[in-house]
Amino acid sequence: MSFKLNEAVEILERTPAMLSSLLAGLSDGWLQANEGEETWNAVEVLLHLIEADRTNWLPRLEVILQDGEAGAFPPFDRFAHLNGRKGETSELGGLPAEFAELRHRCLERLRQLIASEELLERTGTHPAFGPVKARELIATWTVHDLTHAAQIARVLAKRYHTDVGPWKAYLSILK
Amino acid sequence: MSFKLNEAVEILERTPAMLSSLLAGLSDGWLQANEGEETWNAVEVLLHLIEADRTNWLPRLEVILQDGEAGAFPPFDRFAHLNGRKGETSELGGLPAEFAELRHRCLERLRQLIASEELLERTGTHPAFGPVKARELIATWTVHDLTHAAQIARVLAKRYHTDVGPWKAYLSILK
């Protein structure tokens, strides 16, 4: 086990700037590239991260801290961002700034909620897994960011899957 | 085929800032995390990108443009960064700035070298693959950046492979 709240926050607070550094100003060919039908482009991944910050992580943490294992997690629709904001799924626009602002507020709230280390050990009930700890939720939030950062890099890379010619054999990300 | 030089450059010029946004100021626990023996931590991945910019991409492009298929690619040691700069492999220090400066110079040189579109079709001889085109080399450089960005995200994520508790089942990056 490696989890420390301040270290998890180091990643969580860097994700918006990292994604903005990569995506802001990219041409549409990159932003609209996906991995085929029913897969997400980079803008859709970013919308998913925004949606998860809005409706998933902190609302679940609040249930854990307020109601413990008796509480019910609010539902998280992993595809909500595709329905609710359809017009936005091919344009980056102000999404990097929106994510940065939202994440900043989430981390302020996180610090308020976890006022002492012992609160990290509080448990709630996950609908599929059963008992889960506050610190497991926060570790998952962190890994979820990194998962989707890696996904965006992979989605962009695959746009050149034939353009690399024979080098494809050396580039496992394209497989 | 999607390759356009100006779009490839969009990615190539963003990589240093993206990696710096993620890595600068991270605590040692993150920077020294790797995926086990004989695998790289984030600092070692960055050193590899620096080494490749120094000795691989443009030197090979120059051989293609100057000597065509008769030329021999300079050797690229994918592990050179682990031998030559051993003391640096656990400290980030000025590496993000060094990479940014080096990449900036490489892209200036790239623009000089590819003075016209037709030069992208020039061919050289890859020691393993045989004939390769200038544009395939540049596309590979781009995908190589994204591969290693995804690798860094994965390496960091794996640090929490047990900390996420039962959520591991949903996080394919940890497998």
Short mmCIF file of C-alpha atoms in Angstrom, two decimals:
data_model
loop_
_atom_site.label_atom_id
_atom_site.label_comp_id
_atom_site.label_asym_id
_atom_site.label_seq_id
_atom_site.Cartn_x
_atom_site.Cartn_y
_atom_site.Cartn_z
CA MET A 1 0.00 0.00 0.00
CA SER A 2 1.33 3.42 -0.97
CA PHE A 3 -1.67 5.71 -0.51
CA LYS A 4 -1.16 9.12 1.03
CA LEU A 5 -3.80 11.77 0.58
CA ASN A 6 -1.36 14.56 -0.23
CA GLU A 7 0.32 12.42 -2.89
CA ALA A 8 -3.00 11.45 -4.49
CA VAL A 9 -3.86 15.15 -4.60
CA GLU A 10 -0.56 15.83 -6.40
CA ILE A 11 -1.84 13.79 -9.35
CA LEU A 12 -5.44 14.99 -9.13
CA GLU A 13 -4.41 18.63 -9.20
CA ARG A 14 -2.09 18.13 -12.20
CA THR A 15 -4.46 16.29 -14.54
CA PRO A 16 -6.29 19.35 -15.93
CA ALA A 17 -3.05 21.16 -16.84
CA MET A 18 -1.58 18.00 -18.33
CA LEU A 19 -4.61 17.44 -20.57
CA SER A 20 -4.84 21.11 -21.47
CA SER A 21 -1.14 21.13 -22.44
CA LEU A 22 -1.81 18.27 -24.82
CA LEU A 23 -5.22 19.18 -26.22
CA ALA A 24 -5.57 22.98 -26.30
CA GLY A 25 -5.09 24.24 -29.83
CA LEU A 26 -4.86 20.79 -31.44
CA SER A 27 -6.46 20.64 -34.86
CA ASP A 28 -9.78 18.88 -35.37
CA GLY A 29 -8.22 15.84 -36.99
CA TRP A 30 -6.65 14.99 -33.64
CA LEU A 31 -9.57 16.00 -31.45
CA GLN A 32 -12.11 14.04 -33.47
CA ALA A 33 -10.02 10.89 -33.87
CA ASN A 34 -11.35 7.84 -32.06
CA GLU A 35 -10.64 4.11 -32.04
CA GLY A 36 -13.70 3.15 -34.10
CA GLU A 37 -17.43 2.89 -33.54
CA GLU A 38 -18.61 3.24 -29.94
CA THR A 39 -15.25 4.60 -28.80
CA TRP A 40 -14.46 8.05 -27.50
CA ASN A 41 -12.44 10.86 -28.97
CA ALA A 42 -10.25 13.02 -26.72
CA VAL A 43 -13.02 15.59 -26.20
CA GLU A 44 -15.42 12.87 -25.08
CA VAL A 45 -12.87 11.52 -22.63
CA LEU A 46 -12.48 15.00 -21.17
CA LEU A 47 -16.27 15.35 -20.89
CA HIS A 48 -16.36 12.01 -19.06
CA LEU A 49 -13.76 13.25 -16.56
CA ILE A 50 -15.82 16.40 -15.99
CA GLU A 51 -18.98 14.35 -15.52
CA ALA A 52 -17.24 12.05 -13.02
CA ASP A 53 -15.99 15.02 -11.00
CA ARG A 54 -19.49 16.45 -10.98
CA THR A 55 -21.51 13.38 -10.11
CA ASN A 56 -19.31 10.52 -8.96
CA TRP A 57 -16.27 10.97 -6.73
CA LEU A 58 -17.21 13.54 -4.13
CA PRO A 59 -20.90 12.60 -3.98
CA ARG A 60 -19.81 9.03 -3.18
CA LEU A 61 -17.26 10.21 -0.63
CA GLU A 62 -19.96 12.27 1.06
CA VAL A 63 -22.19 9.20 1.31
CA ILE A 64 -19.34 7.23 2.91
CA LEU A 65 -18.62 9.97 5.44
CA GLN A 66 -22.24 10.81 6.25
CA ASP A 67 -24.04 7.47 6.07
CA GLY A 68 -21.33 4.81 6.21
CA GLU A 69 -22.25 1.39 4.90
CA ALA A 70 -25.97 2.09 5.25
CA GLY A 71 -25.83 4.80 2.56
CA ALA A 72 -26.49 4.28 -1.12
CA PHE A 73 -24.03 5.62 -3.70
CA PRO A 74 -25.59 8.03 -6.17
CA PRO A 75 -25.73 6.41 -9.61
CA PHE A 76 -22.90 7.18 -12.02
CA ASP A 77 -23.73 6.97 -15.70
CA ARG A 78 -20.43 6.51 -17.51
CA PHE A 79 -22.09 7.60 -20.73
CA ALA A 80 -24.00 10.62 -19.40
CA HIS A 81 -21.57 13.02 -21.05
CA LEU A 82 -22.46 11.58 -24.46
CA ASN A 83 -26.16 12.29 -24.05
CA GLY A 84 -26.28 15.47 -22.07
CA ARG A 85 -23.83 17.53 -24.06
CA LYS A 86 -23.97 16.06 -27.52
CA GLY A 87 -23.16 19.24 -29.37
CA GLU A 88 -19.91 19.52 -27.47
CA THR A 89 -18.39 16.14 -28.24
CA SER A 90 -16.30 17.29 -31.15
CA GLU A 91 -15.22 20.71 -29.94
CA LEU A 92 -12.78 21.35 -27.16
CA GLY A 93 -13.77 24.99 -26.59
CA GLY A 94 -13.67 25.94 -22.93
CA LEU A 95 -13.63 22.37 -21.60
CA PRO A 96 -10.00 22.41 -20.36
CA ALA A 97 -10.71 25.58 -18.35
CA GLU A 98 -14.02 24.15 -17.11
CA PHE A 99 -12.27 20.98 -15.95
CA ALA A 100 -9.49 22.95 -14.24
CA GLU A 101 -11.99 25.10 -12.34
CA LEU A 102 -14.19 22.15 -11.39
CA ARG A 103 -11.23 20.06 -10.23
CA HIS A 104 -9.89 22.95 -8.17
CA ARG A 105 -13.22 23.24 -6.36
CA CYS A 106 -13.42 19.46 -5.88
CA LEU A 107 -9.99 19.38 -4.25
CA GLU A 108 -10.87 22.23 -1.92
CA ARG A 109 -13.97 20.30 -0.91
CA LEU A 110 -11.93 17.09 -0.54
CA ARG A 111 -9.63 18.80 1.94
CA GLN A 112 -12.65 20.01 3.91
CA LEU A 113 -14.24 16.55 3.93
CA ILE A 114 -11.09 14.69 4.98
CA ALA A 115 -10.36 16.80 8.02
CA SER A 116 -8.38 14.01 9.68
CA GLU A 117 -6.49 10.92 8.49
CA GLU A 118 -8.82 8.53 10.28
CA LEU A 119 -11.69 9.53 7.99
CA LEU A 120 -9.83 7.79 5.17
CA GLU A 121 -10.65 4.46 6.83
CA ARG A 122 -14.42 5.05 6.84
CA THR A 123 -16.38 2.57 4.75
CA GLY A 124 -19.40 2.72 2.48
CA THR A 125 -21.21 0.15 0.38
CA HIS A 126 -20.44 -0.09 -3.31
CA PRO A 127 -23.39 -1.56 -5.25
CA ALA A 128 -21.22 -4.24 -6.90
CA PHE A 129 -18.29 -4.65 -4.50
CA GLY A 130 -19.79 -4.25 -1.06
CA PRO A 131 -17.65 -2.46 1.56
CA VAL A 132 -15.18 0.10 0.23
CA LYS A 133 -13.00 2.59 2.07
CA ALA A 134 -12.80 6.34 1.57
CA ARG A 135 -9.12 6.03 0.74
CA GLU A 136 -9.85 3.36 -1.87
CA LEU A 137 -12.30 5.73 -3.53
CA ILE A 138 -9.71 8.53 -3.63
CA ALA A 139 -7.01 6.15 -4.94
CA THR A 140 -9.47 5.07 -7.64
CA TRP A 141 -10.20 8.68 -8.57
CA THR A 142 -6.43 9.16 -9.05
CA VAL A 143 -5.98 6.01 -11.14
CA HIS A 144 -9.09 6.91 -13.15
CA ASP A 145 -7.43 10.19 -14.17
CA LEU A 146 -4.28 8.38 -15.26
CA THR A 147 -6.28 5.70 -17.11
CA HIS A 148 -8.01 8.32 -19.19
CA ALA A 149 -4.81 10.30 -19.76
CA ALA A 150 -3.27 7.10 -21.14
CA GLN A 151 -6.42 6.51 -23.20
CA ILE A 152 -6.17 9.94 -24.82
CA ALA A 153 -2.52 9.32 -25.72
CA ARG A 154 -3.50 5.95 -27.22
CA VAL A 155 -6.46 7.36 -29.18
CA LEU A 156 -4.25 10.05 -30.71
CA ALA A 157 -1.45 7.58 -31.46
CA LYS A 158 -3.81 5.24 -33.33
CA ARG A 159 -4.62 7.99 -35.82
CA TYR A 160 -1.18 7.24 -37.33
CA HIS A 161 -1.47 3.47 -37.24
CA THR A 162 -0.77 3.12 -40.95
CA ASP A 163 1.27 6.31 -41.31
CA VAL A 164 4.15 4.86 -39.31
CA GLY A 165 4.69 2.24 -42.01
CA PRO A 166 6.81 -0.74 -40.94
CA TRP A 167 7.60 0.86 -37.55
CA LYS A 168 4.17 -0.36 -36.47
CA ALA A 169 5.92 -3.60 -35.47
CA TYR A 170 7.76 -1.72 -32.69
CA LEU A 171 4.81 0.33 -31.42
CA SER A 172 2.69 -1.78 -29.13
CA ILE A 173 0.29 1.11 -28.49
CA LEU A 174 -1.02 0.66 -32.06
CA LYS A 175 -2.07 -2.96 -31.52
CA MET B 1 -3.36 7.72 -44.09
CA SER B 2 -3.70 10.91 -42.06
CA PHE B 3 -0.17 12.29 -41.91
CA LYS B 4 0.38 16.00 -42.30
CA LEU B 5 3.64 17.52 -41.16
CA ASN B 6 2.04 20.49 -39.40
CA GLU B 7 -0.30 18.18 -37.46
CA ALA B 8 2.53 15.87 -36.40
CA VAL B 9 4.39 18.95 -35.19
CA GLU B 10 1.34 19.94 -33.11
CA ILE B 11 1.85 16.80 -31.02
CA LEU B 12 5.65 16.93 -31.02
CA GLU B 13 5.68 20.51 -29.77
CA ARG B 14 3.18 19.77 -26.97
CA THR B 15 4.82 16.71 -25.44
CA PRO B 16 7.37 18.53 -23.24
CA ALA B 17 4.74 20.80 -21.66
CA MET B 18 2.36 17.88 -21.16
CA LEU B 19 5.00 15.82 -19.35
CA SER B 20 6.22 18.79 -17.36
CA SER B 21 2.64 19.56 -16.26
CA LEU B 22 2.36 16.04 -14.93
CA LEU B 23 5.83 15.46 -13.48
CA ALA B 24 7.23 18.78 -12.22
CA GLY B 25 6.96 18.94 -8.46
CA LEU B 26 5.69 15.37 -8.00
CA SER B 27 7.03 13.72 -4.88
CA ASP B 28 9.70 11.02 -5.11
CA GLY B 29 7.25 8.20 -4.44
CA TRP B 30 5.67 8.92 -7.82
CA LEU B 31 8.86 9.69 -9.72
CA GLN B 32 10.65 6.57 -8.54
CA ALA B 33 7.73 4.19 -9.05
CA ASN B 34 8.24 1.61 -11.78
CA GLU B 35 6.51 -1.57 -12.94
CA GLY B 36 9.06 -3.93 -11.41
CA GLU B 37 12.59 -5.04 -12.20
CA GLU B 38 14.01 -3.94 -15.56
CA THR B 39 11.20 -1.42 -16.06
CA TRP B 40 11.48 2.36 -16.19
CA ASN B 41 10.26 5.00 -13.82
CA ALA B 42 8.88 8.28 -15.17
CA VAL B 43 12.29 10.00 -14.99
CA GLU B 44 13.88 7.20 -17.01
CA VAL B 45 11.16 7.48 -19.65
CA LEU B 46 11.84 11.20 -19.93
CA LEU B 47 15.59 10.54 -20.25
CA HIS B 48 14.81 8.06 -23.03
CA LEU B 49 12.79 10.70 -24.90
CA ILE B 50 15.67 13.16 -24.54
CA GLU B 51 18.15 10.54 -25.77
CA ALA B 52 15.96 9.73 -28.79
CA ASP B 53 15.68 13.41 -29.73
CA ARG B 54 19.45 13.71 -29.44
CA THR B 55 20.56 10.65 -31.33
CA ASN B 56 17.70 9.04 -33.22
CA TRP B 57 15.01 10.99 -35.02
CA LEU B 58 16.76 13.88 -36.77
CA PRO B 59 20.03 12.03 -37.36
CA ARG B 60 18.00 9.35 -39.19
CA LEU B 61 16.02 11.95 -41.12
CA GLU B 62 19.27 13.58 -42.20
CA VAL B 63 20.55 10.25 -43.51
CA ILE B 64 17.35 9.76 -45.50
CA LEU B 65 17.54 13.23 -47.02
CA GLN B 66 21.28 13.23 -47.69
CA ASP B 67 22.07 9.65 -48.65
CA GLY B 68 18.71 8.04 -49.48
CA GLU B 69 18.57 4.27 -49.36
CA ALA B 70 22.35 3.98 -49.65
CA GLY B 71 22.84 5.63 -46.24
CA ALA B 72 23.17 3.79 -42.93
CA PHE B 73 21.07 4.91 -39.96
CA PRO B 74 23.13 5.87 -36.94
CA PRO B 75 22.66 3.28 -34.18
CA PHE B 76 20.05 4.02 -31.53
CA ASP B 77 20.61 2.45 -28.14
CA ARG B 78 17.24 2.39 -26.41
CA PHE B 79 18.98 1.92 -23.09
CA ALA B 80 21.73 4.53 -23.49
CA HIS B 81 20.02 6.88 -21.07
CA LEU B 82 20.28 4.25 -18.32
CA ASN B 83 24.05 3.96 -18.67
CA GLY B 84 25.19 7.41 -19.58
CA ARG B 85 23.32 9.36 -16.94
CA LYS B 86 22.86 6.91 -14.12
CA GLY B 87 22.91 9.43 -11.32
CA GLU B 88 19.94 11.19 -12.86
CA THR B 89 17.51 8.32 -13.13
CA SER B 90 15.67 9.05 -9.94
CA GLU B 91 15.65 12.83 -9.94
CA LEU B 92 13.64 14.98 -12.27
CA GLY B 93 15.63 18.18 -11.71
CA GLY B 94 15.97 20.23 -14.87
CA LEU B 95 15.00 17.42 -17.25
CA PRO B 96 11.59 18.86 -18.25
CA ALA B 97 13.25 22.17 -19.19
CA GLU B 98 16.08 20.33 -20.96
CA PHE B 99 13.56 18.31 -22.98
CA ALA B 100 11.54 21.43 -23.86
CA GLU B 101 14.63 23.27 -25.09
CA LEU B 102 15.96 20.27 -27.03
CA ARG B 103 12.58 19.57 -28.65
CA HIS B 104 12.21 23.21 -29.63
CA ARG B 105 15.56 23.10 -31.41
CA CYS B 106 14.70 19.78 -33.06
CA LEU B 107 11.47 21.17 -34.47
CA GLU B 108 13.23 24.24 -35.83
CA ARG B 109 15.71 21.92 -37.54
CA LEU B 110 12.86 19.71 -38.80
CA ARG B 111 11.25 22.70 -40.51
CA GLN B 112 14.58 23.56 -42.15
CA LEU B 113 15.12 19.98 -43.30
CA ILE B 114 11.63 19.50 -44.75
CA ALA B 115 11.67 22.57 -46.94
CA SER B 116 9.07 21.11 -49.30
CA GLU B 117 6.33 18.48 -49.05
CA GLU B 118 7.97 16.21 -51.61
CA LEU B 119 10.90 15.60 -49.26
CA LEU B 120 8.49 13.66 -47.03
CA GLU B 121 8.42 10.93 -49.71
CA ARG B 122 12.19 10.40 -49.69
CA THR B 123 13.28 6.95 -48.57
CA GLY B 124 16.10 5.52 -46.52
CA THR B 125 17.01 2.01 -45.43
CA HIS B 126 16.05 0.85 -41.96
CA PRO B 127 18.39 -1.91 -40.71
CA ALA B 128 15.46 -4.22 -39.88
CA PHE B 129 12.63 -3.04 -42.14
CA GLY B 130 14.34 -2.03 -45.37
CA PRO B 131 12.94 1.02 -47.20
CA VAL B 132 11.22 3.62 -45.00
CA LYS B 133 9.92 7.07 -45.87
CA ALA B 134 10.76 10.37 -44.21
CA ARG B 135 7.09 10.87 -43.35
CA GLU B 136 6.92 7.42 -41.74
CA LEU B 137 9.87 8.36 -39.55
CA ILE B 138 8.18 11.60 -38.44
CA ALA B 139 4.87 9.81 -37.82
CA THR B 140 6.78 7.29 -35.71
CA TRP B 141 8.46 10.06 -33.72
CA THR B 142 4.96 11.40 -32.96
CA VAL B 143 3.53 8.03 -31.95
CA HIS B 144 6.68 7.33 -29.90
CA ASP B 145 5.97 10.46 -27.83
CA LEU B 146 2.38 9.35 -27.22
CA THR B 147 3.46 5.79 -26.40
CA HIS B 148 5.75 7.03 -23.69
CA ALA B 149 3.22 9.54 -22.36
CA ALA B 150 0.77 6.63 -21.99
CA GLN B 151 3.54 4.58 -20.37
CA ILE B 152 4.18 7.25 -17.76
CA ALA B 153 0.47 7.42 -16.91
CA ARG B 154 0.39 3.62 -16.59
CA VAL B 155 3.53 3.46 -14.44
CA LEU B 156 2.11 6.04 -12.04
CA ALA B 157 -1.31 4.34 -11.97
CA LYS B 158 0.21 0.99 -11.04
CA ARG B 159 1.64 2.46 -7.86
CA TYR B 160 -1.92 2.27 -6.50
CA HIS B 161 -2.71 -1.20 -7.78
CA THR B 162 -3.65 -2.48 -4.33
CA ASP B 163 -4.71 0.87 -2.89
CA VAL B 164 -7.79 1.02 -5.11
CA GLY B 165 -9.19 -2.04 -3.34
CA PRO B 166 -12.00 -3.82 -5.22
CA TRP B 167 -12.16 -1.10 -7.88
CA LYS B 168 -9.16 -2.83 -9.44
CA ALA B 169 -11.70 -4.94 -11.33
CA TYR B 170 -12.82 -1.85 -13.29
CA LEU B 171 -9.36 -0.44 -13.98
CA SER B 172 -7.80 -2.25 -16.91
CA ILE B 173 -4.65 -0.10 -16.73
CA LEU B 174 -3.69 -2.00 -13.55
CA LYS B 175 -3.66 -5.39 -15.22
#
